């Protein structure tokens, strides 16, 4: 016997020192339908030597609990702010090895996972990759009519001599509304040191196998149905931005890849742009906007110093090293960049960041949010997204044209306003790309991207000038190095305006995507 279902659960990481406190929480006791169950679980994860299942977005385990072995395959779905939605197929097996024929009986015949399981010789190539051993405590909860299972897993993930500690909290939806998981998680976060977890045990196990550093993740394309409503578009676009932020969180915390910091900052910028874009439909609450601005400031400061340390100072001529102490300047900038990265690490590990993610996703999934906060003249969130998209793209392009009218005589502040307008127009085009012919949108976005790059390096130089003034200048050699760098970089701003004008002419000649949707 076996079954399949769509699993919906919110995953959180808990400080192991707080596990005993969770068990004694009156909040859990008030909503528990009985005493918690306690089990010792052993799970063995299988795949081929070339990670065939992993490459197809699937995970396969065989788990023992109370002498009964169960095989489970999870695949597909998605993650938003720690909320995991995955297809799950599960059934008993005779022992510690998977039985693919029995598993294939549960999988829909026309699904991509059925084809994956049908690959010749797959069963013979499967091998155990890693093992998870946990002590599980589980409570059945009823919270104002919504039914959850709260699970606490404590143990280890093991591969050979390598191991990772596990202390996870899962809130699985049995019956009710997904946003209620966030509401209850917020109440837990008031009492416990929790972090939102976009990963899972299988992903951490594969990371242990691959031993690869976290890589930067660019924004993924937004999936939009041709006849989607504005409300559906809002959830898809905001969810895409949150995923972009969280996809780079581990890499930022790892601290070895500046591109992760860049992508996380871009994710926050995209989110703020999207919130402004949908502001007439569903205004975001002021406390959430303040928290997002706080996160943007921390990421922005760290990224600005990182850019100067890794890119902007490289513009300085090596021949100047005999006249000024450039190594000293680079050292001072590197130290400031490292300090700002530490600020970001503290922010991402803070309770405020956890509450931001949980609160934002709860708001986003609330079907009553628009009626509660939108002004009376707000646009109907149930109207067609394609009309909203056309109006948004046209409006952002008009503002862009206005900002670029006097490019030749523009001062730094005017260039900054133009750069922001370019960025917003490009984000909007990418948000709605699925509604229009790909080539048309891509040509528009590419032209905007080229102009954004030209404006971007100029902004980096202008920002660097302000940052250089923050460096210590007590010693003569420090003063000389800072003064030289400022003078050289500011002169560079006025040397190369031809490329900027050329990029602007290409954008000015285009119109925003307006062809009929696909």
Short mmCIF file of C-alpha atoms in Angstrom, two decimals:
data_model
loop_
_atom_site.label_atom_id
_atom_site.label_comp_id
_atom_site.label_asym_id
_atom_site.label_seq_id
_atom_site.Cartn_x
_atom_site.Cartn_y
_atom_site.Cartn_z
CA UNK A 1 0.00 0.00 0.00
CA UNK A 2 1.12 3.57 -0.58
CA UNK A 3 -0.07 7.06 -1.30
CA UNK A 4 0.91 10.42 -2.75
CA UNK A 5 0.01 13.94 -1.72
CA UNK A 6 1.16 17.56 -1.87
CA UNK A 7 3.08 18.19 1.33
CA UNK A 8 2.89 21.75 2.72
CA UNK A 9 5.19 22.52 5.63
CA UNK A 10 7.07 25.45 7.10
CA UNK A 11 10.65 24.64 8.09
CA UNK A 12 12.59 26.47 10.79
CA UNK A 13 16.04 26.07 12.31
CA UNK A 14 16.24 26.08 16.11
CA UNK A 15 19.21 26.75 18.36
CA UNK A 16 19.84 23.29 19.92
CA UNK A 17 20.17 24.88 23.37
CA UNK A 18 16.50 25.93 23.13
CA UNK A 19 15.06 22.49 22.29
CA UNK A 20 14.06 21.73 25.88
CA UNK A 21 12.38 25.15 26.13
CA UNK A 22 10.26 24.36 23.06
CA UNK A 23 8.99 21.16 24.66
CA UNK A 24 7.79 23.11 27.70
CA UNK A 25 6.19 26.03 25.85
CA UNK A 26 2.70 26.83 27.19
CA UNK A 27 1.82 28.04 23.67
CA UNK A 28 2.19 24.50 22.34
CA UNK A 29 0.44 22.98 25.33
CA UNK A 30 -2.61 25.22 24.84
CA UNK A 31 -3.15 24.02 21.27
CA UNK A 32 -1.96 20.40 21.49
CA UNK A 33 -4.60 17.69 21.02
CA UNK A 34 -2.66 15.31 23.25
CA UNK A 35 0.79 14.36 24.41
CA UNK A 36 3.60 14.42 21.83
CA UNK A 37 4.72 11.23 20.13
CA UNK A 38 8.43 10.37 20.34
CA UNK A 39 10.29 8.27 17.78
CA UNK A 40 13.83 7.37 16.82
CA UNK A 41 14.16 7.68 13.04
CA UNK A 42 16.86 6.36 10.73
CA UNK A 43 16.68 7.62 7.13
CA UNK A 44 18.99 6.48 4.32
CA UNK A 45 19.06 8.65 1.18
CA UNK A 46 19.75 7.01 -2.19
CA UNK A 47 20.91 8.22 -5.59
CA UNK A 48 23.17 7.16 -8.45
CA UNK A 49 26.89 8.06 -8.56
CA UNK A 50 26.06 10.86 -11.05
CA UNK A 51 23.13 12.14 -8.91
CA UNK A 52 20.43 11.22 -11.42
CA UNK A 53 17.56 11.87 -8.99
CA UNK A 54 19.04 15.11 -7.66
CA UNK A 55 19.48 16.46 -11.21
CA UNK A 56 15.77 15.80 -11.81
CA UNK A 57 14.76 17.68 -8.65
CA UNK A 58 13.85 14.54 -6.69
CA UNK A 59 14.94 12.97 -3.43
CA UNK A 60 14.55 9.32 -2.39
CA UNK A 61 14.91 7.93 1.11
CA UNK A 62 14.12 4.76 3.02
CA UNK A 63 13.30 5.38 6.68
CA UNK A 64 12.91 3.06 9.66
CA UNK A 65 10.64 3.88 12.59
CA UNK A 66 9.47 1.31 15.13
CA UNK A 67 10.71 -1.57 13.00
CA UNK A 68 8.74 -0.48 9.92
CA UNK A 69 10.59 0.62 6.75
CA UNK A 70 9.00 3.24 4.48
CA UNK A 71 10.28 4.61 1.19
CA UNK A 72 9.49 8.21 0.26
CA UNK A 73 10.19 10.21 -2.87
CA UNK A 74 9.72 13.98 -2.92
CA UNK A 75 9.90 16.12 -6.06
CA UNK A 76 8.71 19.30 -7.73
CA UNK A 77 6.87 22.06 -5.92
CA UNK A 78 8.62 25.12 -4.56
CA UNK A 79 9.70 27.04 -1.48
CA UNK A 80 8.60 30.47 -0.27
CA UNK A 81 9.89 31.96 2.97
CA UNK A 82 10.50 28.50 4.43
CA UNK A 83 7.11 27.16 3.24
CA UNK A 84 7.81 23.98 1.28
CA UNK A 85 5.25 22.57 -1.16
CA UNK A 86 6.38 19.27 -2.66
CA UNK A 87 4.83 16.22 -4.28
CA UNK A 88 5.33 13.23 -2.02
CA UNK A 89 4.95 9.50 -2.78
CA UNK A 90 5.24 7.08 0.11
CA UNK A 91 4.76 3.39 0.88
CA UNK A 92 6.09 0.55 3.01
CA UNK A 93 9.00 -1.62 1.83
CA UNK A 94 10.50 -4.86 3.10
CA UNK A 95 13.80 -3.45 4.35
CA UNK A 96 16.50 -0.81 4.03
CA UNK A 97 16.53 -0.72 0.21
CA UNK A 98 14.18 1.18 -2.12
CA UNK A 99 11.73 -0.77 -4.29
CA UNK A 100 11.33 1.25 -7.47
CA UNK A 101 8.60 -0.90 -9.01
CA UNK A 102 6.32 -0.28 -6.03
CA UNK A 103 7.21 3.41 -6.06
CA UNK A 104 6.46 3.70 -9.79
CA UNK A 105 2.93 2.38 -9.14
CA UNK A 106 2.23 5.50 -7.06
CA UNK A 107 3.59 8.06 -9.53
CA UNK A 108 1.33 9.49 -12.24
CA UNK A 109 2.23 7.73 -15.50
CA UNK A 110 2.44 10.95 -17.55
CA UNK A 111 4.59 12.84 -15.03
CA UNK A 112 8.30 13.60 -15.60
CA UNK A 113 9.12 11.62 -12.45
CA UNK A 114 7.57 8.48 -13.91
CA UNK A 115 9.95 8.81 -16.86
CA UNK A 116 12.82 9.40 -14.45
CA UNK A 117 12.04 6.21 -12.52
CA UNK A 118 11.66 4.23 -15.76
CA UNK A 119 15.25 4.82 -16.86
CA UNK A 120 16.79 1.39 -17.62
CA UNK A 121 19.10 0.07 -14.91
CA UNK A 122 18.27 2.83 -12.43
CA UNK A 123 17.64 0.46 -9.53
CA UNK A 124 20.98 -1.28 -9.97
CA UNK A 125 22.83 2.03 -9.90
CA UNK A 126 21.24 3.36 -6.73
CA UNK A 127 23.52 3.54 -3.71
CA UNK A 128 23.25 5.01 -0.21
CA UNK A 129 24.68 8.54 -0.10
CA UNK A 130 24.09 9.77 3.43
CA UNK A 131 22.16 8.93 6.58
CA UNK A 132 19.98 10.99 8.91
CA UNK A 133 19.48 9.92 12.52
CA UNK A 134 17.05 11.95 14.61
CA UNK A 135 14.96 11.85 17.74
CA UNK A 136 11.55 13.15 16.67
CA UNK A 137 8.94 14.73 18.91
CA UNK A 138 5.60 15.48 17.23
CA UNK A 139 2.54 17.38 18.46
CA UNK A 140 -0.87 17.48 16.80
CA UNK A 141 -2.18 21.05 17.08
CA UNK A 142 -5.49 22.79 16.52
CA UNK A 143 -5.05 26.55 16.22
CA UNK A 144 -8.36 28.38 15.80
CA UNK A 145 -9.72 25.60 13.61
CA UNK A 146 -6.57 25.05 11.53
CA UNK A 147 -4.83 21.72 12.09
CA UNK A 148 -1.02 21.41 12.08
CA UNK A 149 1.59 18.89 13.04
CA UNK A 150 4.54 20.44 14.87
CA UNK A 151 7.71 18.34 14.64
CA UNK A 152 11.03 18.77 16.46
CA UNK A 153 13.93 16.79 14.96
CA UNK A 154 17.24 16.53 16.85
CA UNK A 155 20.14 14.47 15.56
CA UNK A 156 22.83 14.27 12.89
CA UNK A 157 23.29 14.01 9.14
CA UNK A 158 26.18 11.65 8.33
CA UNK A 159 28.29 10.76 5.30
CA UNK A 160 31.26 8.59 6.17
CA UNK A 161 33.27 10.45 8.78
CA UNK A 162 31.56 13.77 7.99
CA UNK A 163 28.53 14.86 9.99
CA UNK A 164 26.28 17.89 10.52
CA UNK A 165 24.05 18.58 13.53
CA UNK A 166 20.30 18.78 13.01
CA UNK A 167 17.85 20.76 15.11
CA UNK A 168 14.78 21.58 13.04
CA UNK A 169 11.20 22.57 13.66
CA UNK A 170 8.57 21.75 11.04
CA UNK A 171 4.99 22.96 10.94
CA UNK A 172 3.04 20.76 8.52
CA UNK A 173 -0.41 21.82 7.38
CA UNK A 174 -2.99 19.07 7.91
CA UNK A 175 -6.09 21.16 7.25
CA UNK A 176 -6.52 24.91 6.92
CA UNK A 177 -4.82 27.92 5.37
CA UNK A 178 -1.07 28.01 4.67
CA UNK A 179 -0.69 31.57 5.97
CA UNK A 180 -1.71 30.31 9.44
CA UNK A 181 1.57 28.41 9.56
CA UNK A 182 3.38 31.76 9.38
CA UNK A 183 1.14 33.25 12.06
CA UNK A 184 1.93 30.43 14.48
CA UNK A 185 5.64 30.52 13.56
CA UNK A 186 5.70 34.22 14.48
CA UNK A 187 4.32 33.35 17.89
CA UNK A 188 7.03 30.71 18.28
CA UNK A 189 9.70 33.20 17.16
CA UNK A 190 8.68 35.55 19.99
CA UNK A 191 9.70 32.82 22.43
CA UNK A 192 12.49 30.87 20.69
CA UNK A 193 15.69 31.56 18.68
CA UNK A 194 14.41 30.44 15.27
CA UNK A 195 15.52 31.01 11.68
CA UNK A 196 13.56 30.41 8.49
CA UNK A 197 14.88 27.40 6.57
CA UNK A 198 14.54 27.31 2.78
CA UNK A 199 16.54 24.08 2.59
CA UNK A 200 15.85 20.56 3.79
CA UNK A 201 17.73 17.52 5.02
CA UNK A 202 18.19 16.12 1.51
CA UNK A 203 19.71 19.36 0.19
CA UNK A 204 22.10 19.56 3.12
CA UNK A 205 23.06 15.94 2.55
CA UNK A 206 23.86 16.57 -1.11
CA UNK A 207 25.87 19.65 -0.11
CA UNK A 208 27.88 17.39 2.21
CA UNK A 209 28.45 14.99 -0.70
CA UNK A 210 29.48 17.67 -3.18
CA UNK A 211 31.58 19.72 -0.74
CA UNK A 212 31.08 22.76 -2.97
CA UNK A 213 30.88 26.37 -1.72
CA UNK A 214 27.56 28.16 -2.02
CA UNK A 215 27.17 29.81 -5.42
CA UNK A 216 25.31 32.99 -6.29
CA UNK A 217 21.77 32.54 -7.65
CA UNK A 218 20.36 35.03 -10.14
CA UNK A 219 16.66 35.86 -10.29
CA UNK A 220 14.59 33.13 -11.90
CA UNK A 221 11.97 33.87 -14.54
CA UNK A 222 8.54 34.62 -13.08
CA UNK A 223 5.93 32.03 -14.06
CA UNK A 224 2.69 33.78 -15.06
CA UNK A 225 -0.40 32.32 -16.69
CA UNK A 226 -1.71 34.30 -19.70
CA UNK A 227 -5.07 34.88 -18.00
CA UNK A 228 -3.67 35.51 -14.51
CA UNK A 229 -5.33 38.13 -12.30
CA UNK A 230 -3.45 41.02 -10.73
CA UNK A 231 -3.66 39.21 -7.37
CA UNK A 232 -2.11 36.07 -8.85
CA UNK A 233 0.59 38.15 -10.49
CA UNK A 234 1.31 39.93 -7.22
CA UNK A 235 1.83 36.65 -5.36
CA UNK A 236 3.98 35.18 -8.14
CA UNK A 237 6.20 38.26 -8.49
CA UNK A 238 6.62 38.97 -4.78
CA UNK A 239 7.25 35.28 -4.14
CA UNK A 240 9.90 35.27 -6.86
CA UNK A 241 11.65 38.22 -5.20
CA UNK A 242 11.61 36.58 -1.76
CA UNK A 243 13.03 33.38 -3.27
CA UNK A 244 15.80 35.41 -4.95
CA UNK A 245 16.74 36.89 -1.57
CA UNK A 246 16.70 33.57 0.27
CA UNK A 247 18.48 31.64 -2.48
CA UNK A 248 21.56 33.76 -1.76
CA UNK A 249 21.29 33.86 2.03
CA UNK A 250 23.54 30.83 2.65
CA UNK A 251 26.19 32.20 0.29
CA UNK A 252 26.21 35.56 2.06
CA UNK A 253 26.54 33.85 5.45
CA UNK A 254 29.32 31.67 4.04
CA UNK A 255 31.16 34.91 3.27
CA UNK A 256 33.38 33.68 0.43
CA UNK A 257 31.44 34.89 -2.62
CA UNK A 258 30.80 38.59 -3.14
CA UNK A 259 28.39 37.78 -5.97
CA UNK A 260 25.99 36.23 -3.41
CA UNK A 261 25.93 39.57 -1.58
CA UNK A 262 25.27 41.34 -4.88
CA UNK A 263 22.41 39.00 -5.82
CA UNK A 264 20.79 39.24 -2.40
CA UNK A 265 20.89 43.02 -2.63
CA UNK A 266 19.36 42.85 -6.12
CA UNK A 267 16.65 40.59 -4.71
CA UNK A 268 15.74 43.21 -2.10
CA UNK A 269 15.77 45.94 -4.74
CA UNK A 270 13.46 43.90 -6.96
CA UNK A 271 11.14 43.34 -4.00
CA UNK A 272 10.96 47.04 -3.17
CA UNK A 273 10.32 47.88 -6.83
CA UNK A 274 7.55 45.27 -7.03
CA UNK A 275 5.91 46.55 -3.84
CA UNK A 276 5.82 50.07 -5.25
CA UNK A 277 4.47 48.73 -8.54
CA UNK A 278 1.58 46.96 -6.75
CA UNK A 279 1.10 49.75 -4.19
CA UNK A 280 -2.21 50.83 -5.68
CA UNK A 281 -3.59 47.29 -5.35
CA UNK A 282 -2.18 46.15 -2.01
CA UNK A 283 -0.18 48.71 -0.02
CA UNK A 284 2.48 47.00 2.08
CA UNK A 285 2.19 47.78 5.83
CA UNK A 286 4.59 50.48 7.03
CA UNK A 287 6.35 48.24 9.61
CA UNK A 288 7.21 45.72 6.87
CA UNK A 289 8.48 48.48 4.59
CA UNK A 290 10.67 49.75 7.44
CA UNK A 291 12.15 46.29 8.00
CA UNK A 292 12.82 45.84 4.27
CA UNK A 293 14.54 49.25 4.21
CA UNK A 294 16.68 48.16 7.19
CA UNK A 295 17.77 45.02 5.33
CA UNK A 296 18.42 47.01 2.15
CA UNK A 297 20.63 49.45 4.07
CA UNK A 298 22.75 46.67 5.59
CA UNK A 299 23.20 44.90 2.25
CA UNK A 300 23.81 48.17 0.43
CA UNK A 301 26.58 49.32 2.76
CA UNK A 302 28.34 45.97 2.55
CA UNK A 303 28.01 45.77 -1.23
CA UNK A 304 29.25 49.35 -1.75
CA UNK A 305 32.46 48.64 0.19
CA UNK A 306 32.82 45.28 -1.52
CA UNK A 307 32.57 46.89 -4.98
CA UNK A 308 35.18 49.46 -4.08
CA UNK A 309 37.52 46.80 -2.68
CA UNK A 310 37.19 44.40 -5.62
CA UNK A 311 36.44 46.63 -8.64
CA UNK A 312 36.66 50.38 -8.23
CA UNK A 313 40.18 50.52 -6.78
CA UNK A 314 41.34 48.37 -9.71
CA UNK A 315 40.81 51.47 -11.90
CA UNK A 316 43.72 53.22 -10.15
CA UNK A 317 46.93 53.07 -12.22
CA UNK A 318 49.63 50.78 -10.87
CA UNK A 319 52.20 53.40 -11.86
CA UNK A 320 50.99 55.59 -8.99
CA UNK A 321 52.27 53.11 -6.40
CA UNK A 322 55.60 54.92 -6.22
CA UNK A 323 53.97 58.24 -5.38
CA UNK A 324 51.23 57.12 -2.97
CA UNK A 325 50.73 54.08 -0.76
CA UNK A 326 48.07 52.17 -2.73
CA UNK A 327 48.54 48.91 -0.75
CA UNK A 328 47.71 50.84 2.43
CA UNK A 329 44.57 52.22 0.79
CA UNK A 330 43.49 48.76 -0.36
CA UNK A 331 44.04 47.39 3.14
CA UNK A 332 41.91 50.11 4.73
CA UNK A 333 39.11 49.53 2.22
CA UNK A 334 39.29 45.74 2.68
CA UNK A 335 38.98 46.14 6.45
CA UNK A 336 35.91 48.35 6.07
CA UNK A 337 34.38 45.87 3.60
CA UNK A 338 34.95 43.00 6.05
CA UNK A 339 33.33 44.98 8.88
CA UNK A 340 30.24 45.73 6.78
CA UNK A 341 29.95 42.05 5.78
CA UNK A 342 29.94 41.20 9.48
CA UNK A 343 27.08 43.67 9.92
CA UNK A 344 25.13 41.78 7.25
CA UNK A 345 25.85 38.44 8.93
CA UNK A 346 24.51 39.77 12.23
CA UNK A 347 21.42 41.10 10.44
CA UNK A 348 20.66 37.76 8.75
CA UNK A 349 21.06 35.87 12.02
CA UNK A 350 18.86 38.33 13.92
CA UNK A 351 15.33 37.90 15.21
CA UNK A 352 14.33 40.94 13.16
CA UNK A 353 15.23 39.21 9.89
CA UNK A 354 13.34 36.05 10.88
CA UNK A 355 10.28 38.08 11.78
CA UNK A 356 10.55 40.04 8.53
CA UNK A 357 10.43 36.89 6.41
CA UNK A 358 7.59 35.32 8.38
CA UNK A 359 5.54 38.53 8.60
CA UNK A 360 5.98 39.41 4.94
CA UNK A 361 4.96 35.96 3.70
CA UNK A 362 1.96 35.93 6.05
CA UNK A 363 0.87 39.30 4.64
CA UNK A 364 1.47 38.22 1.06
CA UNK A 365 -0.65 35.07 1.44
CA UNK A 366 -3.50 36.89 3.19
CA UNK A 367 -6.48 37.07 0.80
CA UNK A 368 -8.02 39.88 2.88
CA UNK A 369 -4.96 42.15 2.80
CA UNK A 370 -6.17 44.29 -0.12
CA UNK A 371 -9.55 45.03 1.44
CA UNK A 372 -7.92 45.83 4.77
CA UNK A 373 -5.28 48.29 3.56
CA UNK A 374 -6.02 49.44 0.02
CA UNK A 375 -7.57 52.90 -0.43
CA UNK A 376 -11.13 53.07 -1.80
CA UNK A 377 -9.85 54.02 -5.25
CA UNK A 378 -7.51 50.99 -5.39
CA UNK A 379 -7.48 49.03 -8.61
CA UNK A 380 -9.37 45.74 -8.65
CA UNK A 381 -6.92 42.93 -7.74
CA UNK A 382 -9.04 40.41 -9.66
CA UNK A 383 -8.80 42.13 -13.04
CA UNK A 384 -6.54 40.76 -15.77
CA UNK A 385 -2.83 41.07 -15.07
CA UNK A 386 -2.02 41.70 -18.74
CA UNK A 387 -3.83 45.07 -18.64
CA UNK A 388 -2.09 46.02 -15.42
CA UNK A 389 1.25 45.02 -16.96
CA UNK A 390 0.71 47.15 -20.07
CA UNK A 391 -0.16 50.20 -17.96
CA UNK A 392 2.83 49.63 -15.67
CA UNK A 393 5.32 49.19 -18.52
CA UNK A 394 4.03 52.27 -20.33
CA UNK A 395 4.20 54.36 -17.15
CA UNK A 396 7.73 53.28 -16.27
CA UNK A 397 8.88 54.00 -19.84
CA UNK A 398 7.37 57.50 -19.76
CA UNK A 399 9.22 58.26 -16.54
CA UNK A 400 12.41 56.88 -18.07
CA UNK A 401 12.08 59.13 -21.12
CA UNK A 402 11.47 62.13 -18.87
CA UNK A 403 14.56 61.38 -16.75
CA UNK A 404 16.77 61.04 -19.83
CA UNK A 405 15.71 64.23 -21.63
CA UNK A 406 18.65 66.31 -20.45
CA UNK A 407 21.30 63.60 -20.24
CA UNK A 408 24.03 65.76 -21.77
CA UNK A 409 23.88 68.36 -19.00
CA UNK A 410 22.88 66.02 -16.19
CA UNK A 411 24.44 66.44 -12.76
CA UNK A 412 25.22 63.40 -10.55
CA UNK A 413 21.83 63.55 -8.83
CA UNK A 414 20.02 63.60 -12.19
CA UNK A 415 22.09 60.64 -13.37
CA UNK A 416 21.17 58.81 -10.18
CA UNK A 417 17.46 59.44 -10.81
CA UNK A 418 17.86 58.20 -14.38
CA UNK A 419 19.63 55.05 -13.13
CA UNK A 420 16.76 54.32 -10.73
CA UNK A 421 14.20 54.83 -13.53
CA UNK A 422 16.16 52.47 -15.81
CA UNK A 423 16.33 49.86 -13.09
CA UNK A 424 12.59 50.02 -12.36
CA UNK A 425 11.70 49.81 -16.06
CA UNK A 426 13.98 46.80 -16.49
CA UNK A 427 12.61 45.03 -13.41
CA UNK A 428 9.03 45.60 -14.63
CA UNK A 429 9.85 44.20 -18.08
CA UNK A 430 11.42 41.11 -16.52
CA UNK A 431 8.55 40.63 -14.05
CA UNK A 432 5.99 40.51 -16.89
CA UNK A 433 8.16 38.74 -19.48
CA UNK A 434 5.99 35.60 -19.51
CA UNK A 435 3.01 37.61 -20.80
CA UNK A 436 4.73 38.77 -24.00
CA UNK A 437 6.81 37.48 -26.87
CA UNK A 438 10.25 36.60 -25.42
CA UNK A 439 12.33 38.31 -28.13
CA UNK A 440 10.44 41.58 -27.76
CA UNK A 441 10.93 41.71 -24.00
CA UNK A 442 14.53 40.52 -24.19
CA UNK A 443 15.53 43.26 -26.64
CA UNK A 444 14.00 45.90 -24.38
CA UNK A 445 15.56 44.45 -21.21
CA UNK A 446 18.97 44.07 -22.87
CA UNK A 447 19.01 47.71 -23.98
CA UNK A 448 18.02 48.81 -20.49
CA UNK A 449 20.71 46.54 -19.06
CA UNK A 450 23.43 48.13 -21.19
CA UNK A 451 22.33 51.61 -20.09
CA UNK A 452 22.13 50.44 -16.48
CA UNK A 453 25.72 49.15 -16.70
CA UNK A 454 26.97 52.49 -18.03
CA UNK A 455 25.17 54.39 -15.30
CA UNK A 456 26.16 51.78 -12.73
CA UNK A 457 29.92 52.12 -12.92
CA UNK A 458 29.57 55.89 -12.72
CA UNK A 459 27.46 55.46 -9.61
CA UNK A 460 30.10 53.11 -8.17
CA UNK A 461 32.72 55.83 -8.63
CA UNK A 462 30.48 58.48 -7.05
CA UNK A 463 29.74 56.17 -4.11
CA UNK A 464 33.44 55.39 -3.76
CA UNK A 465 34.19 59.11 -3.39
CA UNK A 466 31.80 59.33 -0.44
CA UNK A 467 33.21 56.14 1.10
CA UNK A 468 36.80 57.33 0.80
CA UNK A 469 35.89 60.28 3.01
CA UNK A 470 34.91 57.80 5.74
CA UNK A 471 38.38 56.25 5.88
CA UNK A 472 40.77 57.21 8.69
CA UNK A 473 43.18 59.95 7.63
CA UNK A 474 45.35 60.56 10.66
CA UNK A 475 48.67 59.80 8.96
CA UNK A 476 50.12 61.70 5.98
CA UNK A 477 50.39 58.56 3.84
CA UNK A 478 46.69 57.85 4.42
CA UNK A 479 45.71 61.39 3.46
CA UNK A 480 47.81 61.24 0.29
CA UNK A 481 46.42 57.89 -0.86
CA UNK A 482 42.81 58.95 -0.25
CA UNK A 483 43.29 62.29 -2.03
CA UNK A 484 44.91 60.63 -5.04
CA UNK A 485 42.15 58.03 -5.36
CA UNK A 486 39.40 60.65 -5.11
CA UNK A 487 41.00 62.88 -7.71
CA UNK A 488 41.68 60.08 -10.18
CA UNK A 489 38.20 58.54 -9.90
CA UNK A 490 36.34 61.85 -10.17
CA UNK A 491 38.35 62.72 -13.28
CA UNK A 492 37.38 59.35 -14.74
CA UNK A 493 33.70 60.32 -14.49
CA UNK A 494 34.18 63.09 -17.04
CA UNK A 495 36.39 61.16 -19.46
CA UNK A 496 33.95 58.68 -20.96
CA UNK A 497 30.47 59.96 -21.74
CA UNK A 498 30.26 58.69 -25.35
CA UNK A 499 29.32 55.15 -24.33
CA UNK A 500 26.60 56.50 -22.05
CA UNK A 501 25.02 58.60 -24.81
CA UNK A 502 25.16 55.64 -27.20
CA UNK A 503 23.40 53.37 -24.69
CA UNK A 504 20.75 56.02 -24.09
CA UNK A 505 20.03 56.43 -27.82
CA UNK A 506 19.29 52.70 -28.08
CA UNK A 507 16.82 52.86 -25.21
CA UNK A 508 15.19 56.04 -26.50
CA UNK A 509 14.51 54.35 -29.85
CA UNK A 510 12.61 51.46 -28.23
CA UNK A 511 9.09 51.17 -26.89
CA UNK A 512 8.06 48.95 -23.99
CA UNK A 513 6.63 45.48 -24.77
CA UNK A 514 3.05 45.90 -25.89
CA UNK A 515 2.48 43.03 -28.32
CA UNK A 516 -0.47 40.74 -27.63
CA UNK A 517 0.30 38.15 -24.97
CA UNK A 518 1.41 34.72 -26.08
#
